[in-house]
Short mmCIF file of C-alpha atoms and ligand atoms in Angstrom, two decimals:
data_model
loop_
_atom_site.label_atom_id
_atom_site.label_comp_id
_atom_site.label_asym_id
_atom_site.label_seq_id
_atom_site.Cartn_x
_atom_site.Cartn_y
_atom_site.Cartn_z
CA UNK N 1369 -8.43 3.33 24.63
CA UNK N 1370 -10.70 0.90 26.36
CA UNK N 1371 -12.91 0.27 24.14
CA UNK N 1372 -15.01 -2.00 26.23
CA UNK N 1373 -15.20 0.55 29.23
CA UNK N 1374 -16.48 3.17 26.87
CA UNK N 1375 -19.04 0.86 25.50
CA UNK N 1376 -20.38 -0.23 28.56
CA UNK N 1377 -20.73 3.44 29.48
CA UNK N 1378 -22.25 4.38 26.08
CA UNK N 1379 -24.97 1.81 26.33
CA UNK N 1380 -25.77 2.91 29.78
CA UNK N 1381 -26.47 6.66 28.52
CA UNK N 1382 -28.50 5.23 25.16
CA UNK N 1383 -30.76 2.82 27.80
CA UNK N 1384 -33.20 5.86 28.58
CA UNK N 1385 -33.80 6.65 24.74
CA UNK N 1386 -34.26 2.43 24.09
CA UNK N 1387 -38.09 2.25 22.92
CA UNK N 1388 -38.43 6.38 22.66
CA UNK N 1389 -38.48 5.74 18.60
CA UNK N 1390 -40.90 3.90 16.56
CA UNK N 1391 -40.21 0.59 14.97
CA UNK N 1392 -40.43 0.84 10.97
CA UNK N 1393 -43.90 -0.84 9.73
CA UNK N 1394 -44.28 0.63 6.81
CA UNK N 1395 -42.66 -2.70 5.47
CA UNK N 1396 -44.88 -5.00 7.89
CA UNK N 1397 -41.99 -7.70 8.11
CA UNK N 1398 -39.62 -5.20 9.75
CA UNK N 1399 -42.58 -4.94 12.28
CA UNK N 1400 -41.87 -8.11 13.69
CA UNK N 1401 -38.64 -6.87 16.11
CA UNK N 1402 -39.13 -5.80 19.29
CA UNK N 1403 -38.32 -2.13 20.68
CA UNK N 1404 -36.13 -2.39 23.20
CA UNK N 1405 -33.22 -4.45 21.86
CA UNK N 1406 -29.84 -2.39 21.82
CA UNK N 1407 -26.63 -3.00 20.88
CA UNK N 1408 -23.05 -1.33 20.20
CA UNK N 1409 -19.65 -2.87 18.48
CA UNK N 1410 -16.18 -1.41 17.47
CA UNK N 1411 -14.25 -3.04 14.99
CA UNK N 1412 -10.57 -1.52 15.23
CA UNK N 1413 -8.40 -1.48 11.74
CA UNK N 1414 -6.34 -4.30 13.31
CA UNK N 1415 -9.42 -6.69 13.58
CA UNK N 1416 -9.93 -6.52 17.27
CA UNK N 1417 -13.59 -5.98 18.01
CA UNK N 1418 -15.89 -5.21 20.96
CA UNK N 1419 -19.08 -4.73 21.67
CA UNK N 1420 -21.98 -4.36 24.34
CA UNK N 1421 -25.79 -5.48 24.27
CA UNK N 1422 -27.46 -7.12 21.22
CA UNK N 1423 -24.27 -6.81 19.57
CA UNK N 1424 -24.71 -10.24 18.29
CA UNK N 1425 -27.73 -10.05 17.29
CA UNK N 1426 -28.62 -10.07 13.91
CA UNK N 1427 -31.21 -7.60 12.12
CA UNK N 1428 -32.07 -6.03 8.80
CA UNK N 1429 -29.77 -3.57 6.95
CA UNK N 1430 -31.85 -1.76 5.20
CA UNK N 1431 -29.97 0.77 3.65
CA UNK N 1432 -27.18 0.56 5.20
CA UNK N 1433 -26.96 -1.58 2.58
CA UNK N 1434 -26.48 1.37 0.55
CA UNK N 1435 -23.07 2.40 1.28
CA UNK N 1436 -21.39 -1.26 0.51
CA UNK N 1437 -23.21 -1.05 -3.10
CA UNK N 1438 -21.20 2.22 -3.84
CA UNK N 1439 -18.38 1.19 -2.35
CA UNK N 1440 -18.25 -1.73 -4.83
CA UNK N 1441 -19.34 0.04 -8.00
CA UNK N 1442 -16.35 2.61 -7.36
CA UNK N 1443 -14.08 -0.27 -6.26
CA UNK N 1444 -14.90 -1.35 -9.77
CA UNK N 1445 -15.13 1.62 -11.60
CA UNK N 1446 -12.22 3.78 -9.92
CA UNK N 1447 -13.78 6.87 -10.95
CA UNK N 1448 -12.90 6.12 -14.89
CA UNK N 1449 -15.09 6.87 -17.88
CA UNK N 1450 -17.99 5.26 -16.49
CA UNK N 1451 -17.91 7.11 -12.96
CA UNK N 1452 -21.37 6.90 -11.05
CA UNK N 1453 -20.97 10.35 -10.22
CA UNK N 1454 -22.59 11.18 -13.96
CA UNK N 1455 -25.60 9.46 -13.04
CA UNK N 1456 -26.23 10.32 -9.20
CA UNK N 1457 -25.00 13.57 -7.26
CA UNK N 1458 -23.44 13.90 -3.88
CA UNK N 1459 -25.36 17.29 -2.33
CA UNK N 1460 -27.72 16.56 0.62
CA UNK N 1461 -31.28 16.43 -0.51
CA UNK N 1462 -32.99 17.58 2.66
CA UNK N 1463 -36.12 15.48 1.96
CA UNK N 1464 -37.26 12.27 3.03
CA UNK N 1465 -35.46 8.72 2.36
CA UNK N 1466 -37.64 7.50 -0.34
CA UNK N 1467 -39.18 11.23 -1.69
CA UNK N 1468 -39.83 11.43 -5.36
CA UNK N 1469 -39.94 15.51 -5.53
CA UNK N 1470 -36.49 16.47 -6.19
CA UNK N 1471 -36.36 14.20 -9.41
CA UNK N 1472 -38.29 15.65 -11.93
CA UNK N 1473 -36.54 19.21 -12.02
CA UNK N 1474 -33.17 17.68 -11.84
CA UNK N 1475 -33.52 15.33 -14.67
CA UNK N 1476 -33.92 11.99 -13.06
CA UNK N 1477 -30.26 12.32 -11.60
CA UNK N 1478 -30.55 11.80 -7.81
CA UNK N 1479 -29.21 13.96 -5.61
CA UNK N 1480 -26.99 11.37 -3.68
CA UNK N 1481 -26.25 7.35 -3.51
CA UNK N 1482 -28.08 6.99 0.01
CA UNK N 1483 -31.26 8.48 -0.84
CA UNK N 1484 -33.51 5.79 -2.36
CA UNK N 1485 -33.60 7.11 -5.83
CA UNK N 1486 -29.61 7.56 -5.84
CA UNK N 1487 -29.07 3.82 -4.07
CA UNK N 1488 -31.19 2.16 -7.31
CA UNK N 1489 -28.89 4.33 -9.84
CA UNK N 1490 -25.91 2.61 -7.99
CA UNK N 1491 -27.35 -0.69 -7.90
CA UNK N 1492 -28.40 -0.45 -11.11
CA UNK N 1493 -24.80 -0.10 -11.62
CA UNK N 1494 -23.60 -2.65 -9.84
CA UNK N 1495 -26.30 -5.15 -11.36
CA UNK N 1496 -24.60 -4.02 -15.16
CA UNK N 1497 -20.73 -4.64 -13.52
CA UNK N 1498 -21.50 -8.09 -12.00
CA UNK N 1499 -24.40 -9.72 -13.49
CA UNK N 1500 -26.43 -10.45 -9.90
CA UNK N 1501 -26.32 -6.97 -7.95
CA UNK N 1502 -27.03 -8.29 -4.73
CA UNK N 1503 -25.72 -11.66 -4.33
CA UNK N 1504 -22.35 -9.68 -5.34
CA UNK N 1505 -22.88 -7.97 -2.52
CA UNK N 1506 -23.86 -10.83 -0.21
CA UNK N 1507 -20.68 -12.43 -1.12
CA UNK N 1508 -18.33 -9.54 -0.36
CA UNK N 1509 -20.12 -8.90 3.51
CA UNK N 1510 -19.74 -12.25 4.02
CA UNK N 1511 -15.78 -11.86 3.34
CA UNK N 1512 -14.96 -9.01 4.53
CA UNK N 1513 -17.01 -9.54 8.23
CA UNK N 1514 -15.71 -13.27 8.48
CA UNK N 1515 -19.48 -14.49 8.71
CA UNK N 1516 -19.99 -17.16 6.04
CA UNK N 1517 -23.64 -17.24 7.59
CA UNK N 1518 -25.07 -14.16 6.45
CA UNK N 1519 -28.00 -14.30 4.29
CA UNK N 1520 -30.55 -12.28 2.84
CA UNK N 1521 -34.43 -12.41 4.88
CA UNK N 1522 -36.68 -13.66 2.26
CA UNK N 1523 -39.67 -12.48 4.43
CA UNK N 1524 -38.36 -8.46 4.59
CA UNK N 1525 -37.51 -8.58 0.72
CA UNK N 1526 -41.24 -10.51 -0.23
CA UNK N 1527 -42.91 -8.08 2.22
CA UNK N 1528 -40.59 -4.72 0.86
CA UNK N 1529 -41.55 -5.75 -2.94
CA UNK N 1530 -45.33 -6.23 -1.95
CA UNK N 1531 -45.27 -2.47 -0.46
CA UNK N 1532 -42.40 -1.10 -2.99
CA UNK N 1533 -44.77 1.33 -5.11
CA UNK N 1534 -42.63 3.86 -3.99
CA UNK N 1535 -39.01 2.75 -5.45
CA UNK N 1536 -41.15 1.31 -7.93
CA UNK N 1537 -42.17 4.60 -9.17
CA UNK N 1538 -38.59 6.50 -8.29
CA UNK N 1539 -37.25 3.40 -10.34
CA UNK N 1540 -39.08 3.39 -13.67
CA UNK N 1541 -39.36 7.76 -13.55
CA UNK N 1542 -35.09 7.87 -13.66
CA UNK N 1543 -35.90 5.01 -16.64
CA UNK N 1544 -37.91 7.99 -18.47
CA UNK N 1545 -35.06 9.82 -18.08
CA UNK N 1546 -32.47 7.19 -19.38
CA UNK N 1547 -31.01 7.18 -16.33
CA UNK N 1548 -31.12 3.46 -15.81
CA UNK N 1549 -29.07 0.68 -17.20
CA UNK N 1550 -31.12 -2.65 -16.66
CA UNK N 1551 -35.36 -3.59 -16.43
CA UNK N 1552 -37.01 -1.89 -13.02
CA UNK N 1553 -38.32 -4.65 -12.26
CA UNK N 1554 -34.86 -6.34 -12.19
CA UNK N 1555 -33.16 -3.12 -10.21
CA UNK N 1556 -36.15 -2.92 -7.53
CA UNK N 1557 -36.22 -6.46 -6.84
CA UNK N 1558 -31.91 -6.64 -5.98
CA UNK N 1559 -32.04 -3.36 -4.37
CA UNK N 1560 -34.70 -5.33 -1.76
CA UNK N 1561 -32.95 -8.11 -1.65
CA UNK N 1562 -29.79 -6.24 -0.38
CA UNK N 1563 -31.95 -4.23 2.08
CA UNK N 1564 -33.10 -7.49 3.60
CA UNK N 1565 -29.70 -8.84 4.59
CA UNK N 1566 -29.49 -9.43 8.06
CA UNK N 1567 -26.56 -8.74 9.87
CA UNK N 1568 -25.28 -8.00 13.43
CA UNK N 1569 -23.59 -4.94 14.73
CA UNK N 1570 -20.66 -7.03 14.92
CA UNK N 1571 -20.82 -8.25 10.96
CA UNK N 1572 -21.16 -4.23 10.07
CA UNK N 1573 -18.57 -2.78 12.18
CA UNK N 1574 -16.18 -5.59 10.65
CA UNK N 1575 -17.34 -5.43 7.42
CA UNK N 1576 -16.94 -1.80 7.02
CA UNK N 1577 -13.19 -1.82 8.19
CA UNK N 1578 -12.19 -0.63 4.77
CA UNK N 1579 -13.37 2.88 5.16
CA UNK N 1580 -11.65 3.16 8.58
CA UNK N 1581 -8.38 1.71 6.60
CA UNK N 1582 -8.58 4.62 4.15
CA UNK N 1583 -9.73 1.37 1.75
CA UNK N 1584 -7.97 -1.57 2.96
CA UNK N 1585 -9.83 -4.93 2.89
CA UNK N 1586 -9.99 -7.01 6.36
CA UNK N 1587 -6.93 -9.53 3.90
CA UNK N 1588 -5.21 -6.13 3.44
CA UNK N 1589 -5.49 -6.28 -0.23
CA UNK N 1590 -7.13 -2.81 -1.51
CA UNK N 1591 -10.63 -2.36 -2.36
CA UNK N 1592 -10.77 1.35 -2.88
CA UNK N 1593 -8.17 4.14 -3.30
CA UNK N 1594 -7.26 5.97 -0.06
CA UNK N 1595 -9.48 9.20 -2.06
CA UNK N 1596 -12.11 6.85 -2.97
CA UNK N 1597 -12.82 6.55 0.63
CA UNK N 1598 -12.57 9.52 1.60
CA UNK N 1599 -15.12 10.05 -0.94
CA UNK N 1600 -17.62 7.57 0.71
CA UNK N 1601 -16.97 8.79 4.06
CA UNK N 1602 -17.62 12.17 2.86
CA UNK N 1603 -20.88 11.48 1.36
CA UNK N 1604 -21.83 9.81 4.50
CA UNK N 1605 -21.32 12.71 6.85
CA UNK N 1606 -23.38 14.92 4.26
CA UNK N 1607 -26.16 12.24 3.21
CA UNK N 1608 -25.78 9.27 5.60
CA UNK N 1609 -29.34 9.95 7.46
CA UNK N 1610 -31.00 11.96 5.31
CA UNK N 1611 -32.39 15.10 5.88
CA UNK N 1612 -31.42 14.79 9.59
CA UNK N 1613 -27.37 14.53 8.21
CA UNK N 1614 -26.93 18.42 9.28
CA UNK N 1615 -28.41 17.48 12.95
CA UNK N 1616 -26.06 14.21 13.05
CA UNK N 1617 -22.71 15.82 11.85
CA UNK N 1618 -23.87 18.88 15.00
CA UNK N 1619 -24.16 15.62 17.46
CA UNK N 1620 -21.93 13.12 16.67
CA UNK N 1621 -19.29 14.62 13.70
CA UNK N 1622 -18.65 11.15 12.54
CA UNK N 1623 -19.21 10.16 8.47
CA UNK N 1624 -22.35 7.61 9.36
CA UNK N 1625 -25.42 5.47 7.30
CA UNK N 1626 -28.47 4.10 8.77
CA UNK N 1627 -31.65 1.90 8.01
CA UNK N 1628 -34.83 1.78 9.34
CA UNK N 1629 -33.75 -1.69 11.20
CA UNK N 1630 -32.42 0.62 13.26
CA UNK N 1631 -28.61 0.37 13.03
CA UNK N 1632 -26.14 2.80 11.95
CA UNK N 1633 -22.78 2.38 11.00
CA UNK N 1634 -20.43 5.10 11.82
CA UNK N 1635 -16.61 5.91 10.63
CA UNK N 1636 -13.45 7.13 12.23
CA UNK N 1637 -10.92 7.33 9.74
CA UNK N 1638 -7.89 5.98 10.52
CA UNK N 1639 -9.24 4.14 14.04
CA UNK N 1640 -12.00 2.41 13.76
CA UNK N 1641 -15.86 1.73 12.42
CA UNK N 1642 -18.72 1.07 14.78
CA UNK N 1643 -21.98 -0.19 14.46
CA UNK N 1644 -24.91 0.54 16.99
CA UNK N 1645 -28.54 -0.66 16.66
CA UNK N 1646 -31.47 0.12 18.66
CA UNK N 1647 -35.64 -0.68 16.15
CA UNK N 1648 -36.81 2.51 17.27
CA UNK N 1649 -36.84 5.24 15.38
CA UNK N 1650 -37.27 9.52 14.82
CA UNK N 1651 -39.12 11.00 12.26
CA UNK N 1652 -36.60 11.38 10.04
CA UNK N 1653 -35.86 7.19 10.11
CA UNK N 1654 -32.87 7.14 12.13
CA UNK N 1655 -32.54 5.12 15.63
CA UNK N 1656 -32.99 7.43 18.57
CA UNK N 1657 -31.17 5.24 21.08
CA UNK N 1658 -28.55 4.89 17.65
CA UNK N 1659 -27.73 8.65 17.65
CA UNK N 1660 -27.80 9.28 21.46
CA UNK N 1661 -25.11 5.98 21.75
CA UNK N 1662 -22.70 8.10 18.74
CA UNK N 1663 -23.39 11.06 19.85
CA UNK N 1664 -22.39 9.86 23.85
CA UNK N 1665 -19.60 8.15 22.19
CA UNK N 1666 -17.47 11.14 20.72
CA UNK N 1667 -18.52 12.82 23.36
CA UNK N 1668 -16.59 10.53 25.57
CA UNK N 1669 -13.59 10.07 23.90
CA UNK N 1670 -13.25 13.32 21.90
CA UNK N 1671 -13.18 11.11 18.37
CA UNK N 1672 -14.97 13.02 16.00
CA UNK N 1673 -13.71 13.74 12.96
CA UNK N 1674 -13.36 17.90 13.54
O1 DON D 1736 -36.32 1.53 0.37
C1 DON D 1736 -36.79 1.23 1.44
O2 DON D 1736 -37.87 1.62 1.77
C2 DON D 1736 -36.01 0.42 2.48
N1 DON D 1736 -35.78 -0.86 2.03
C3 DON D 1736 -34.73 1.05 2.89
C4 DON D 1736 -35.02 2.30 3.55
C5 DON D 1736 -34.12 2.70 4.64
O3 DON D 1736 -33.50 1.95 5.34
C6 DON D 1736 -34.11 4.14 4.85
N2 DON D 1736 -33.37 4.46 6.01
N3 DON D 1736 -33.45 5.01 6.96
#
């Protein structure tokens, strides 16, 4: 496969949806990028990576974030006695990123790890297995993508905490329920901090080489069973944007997560994990130009997962 040729054509079909979306501001820092940046990278499982654009270009991930956190709580927990999966589900909620609604009649057990309410369950986790939730996580991206510059964006984490009455609320309501291990104020403030990592589409398509290697770390050494994975990449294709995951799987057919940064990491099992990011974004919080580039993508070379 040239990779490179179908980039270059990829980011020629996304160009006309580049600045169709809307840039996030309901966190006023993420405000600050401009519309029409786009850019697309492919990591392979050997290492060898590609990309077209702003691939370089580094931006917030949001919660993106959201599938390395789970992928490090089952890497530690290997679905023993304390499995995450008693505290957080794995159906498709069908409502909004950061909606409060489905909580109360399901006992303060989130429907899924990459809805808001399910992410702080599974950092909440992570903050109880490693004593600092999100410098953990820091640490690992900056391993397994080869970038020992990444860093959180102190401005998108102050300016996410001074608007996070929202997780706020979804935090301390699962604490009514017991469903939370440490202090909200302590699970809110790492779950912003590892939303406000910035990263470039190059960092993410590296960094999540493991769930193309059926979970194989970038050294080779194993992070996650080859099930465990499969597990991620499963709950990605069903929850990965929300409730536009039914639309996405229609389009694209690849397991994918996004943020409102604007990027969106996307999996083929056994090839290869890219990473596309383009600020604006639908209704639903997912990058138009994002979708359009995955969707043009399998279309081209016939790599979806069905
Ligand atoms: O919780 C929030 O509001 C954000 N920090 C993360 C949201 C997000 O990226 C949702 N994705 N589309």
């Amino acid at each position: 496969m040239d990779y490179q040729a179908v980039l270059e054509e990829v980011a020629a079909h996304a160009r006309p949806y580049v600045r169709q979306g809307r840039v996030a501001d309901y966190i006023p820092a993420l405000e600050r990028v401009s519309a029409d940046r786009f850019g697309i990278a492919v990591a392979d499982i050997n290492g060898e990576v590609y990309g077209v654009g702003d691939w370089e270009t580094p931006f917030s991930v949001q919660s993106i974030s959201k599938t390395f956190s789970l992928a490090l709580v089952m890497a530690q927990s290997h679905g023993g006695h304390d499995s995450i999966w008693r505290r957080v589900g794995r159906e498709p909620s069908g409502t909004p990123f950061n909606s409060l609604v489905q909580l109360e009649a399901e006992n303060g057990i989130p429907r899924n790890p990459f809805i808001n309410a399910g992410a702080l369950v599974v950092t909440d986790r992570l903050q109880t297995l490693t004593g600092d939730a999100s410098t953990s996580m820091l640490h690992f991206l900056r391993e397994e993508s080869g970038n020992q510059d990444l860093a959180f964006d102190q401005a998108v984490a102050d300016s996410e905490a001074e608007h996070g009455d929202r997780n706020a609320a979804l935090a301390h309501f699962m604490a009514a329920f017991g469903n939370l291990e440490n202090p909200v104020p302590s699970v809110i403030e790492h779950y912003f901090w590892q939303c406000s990592i910035e990263m470039s589409c190059r960092d993410l398509a590296v960094a999540g080489g493991f769930l193309a290697r059926h979970g194989l770390r970038a050294d080779g050494s194993r992070l996650l069973e080859a099930r465990e994975a499969k597990r991620i990449n499963a709950v990605m294709l069903t929850c990965g944007t929300y409730d536009a995951a039914g639309e996405f799987a229609y389009r694209v057919g690849l397991p994918a997560k996004s943020g409102v940064g604007g990027g969106i990491i996307a999996v083929i099992p056994g090839r290869c994990t890219l990473c596309v990011w383009s600020p604006g974004l639908d209704a639903r919080g997912n990058s138009v130009a994002g979708a359009a580039a995955l969707d043009h993508f399998t279309t081209l070379t016939g790599w979806s997962v069905f």
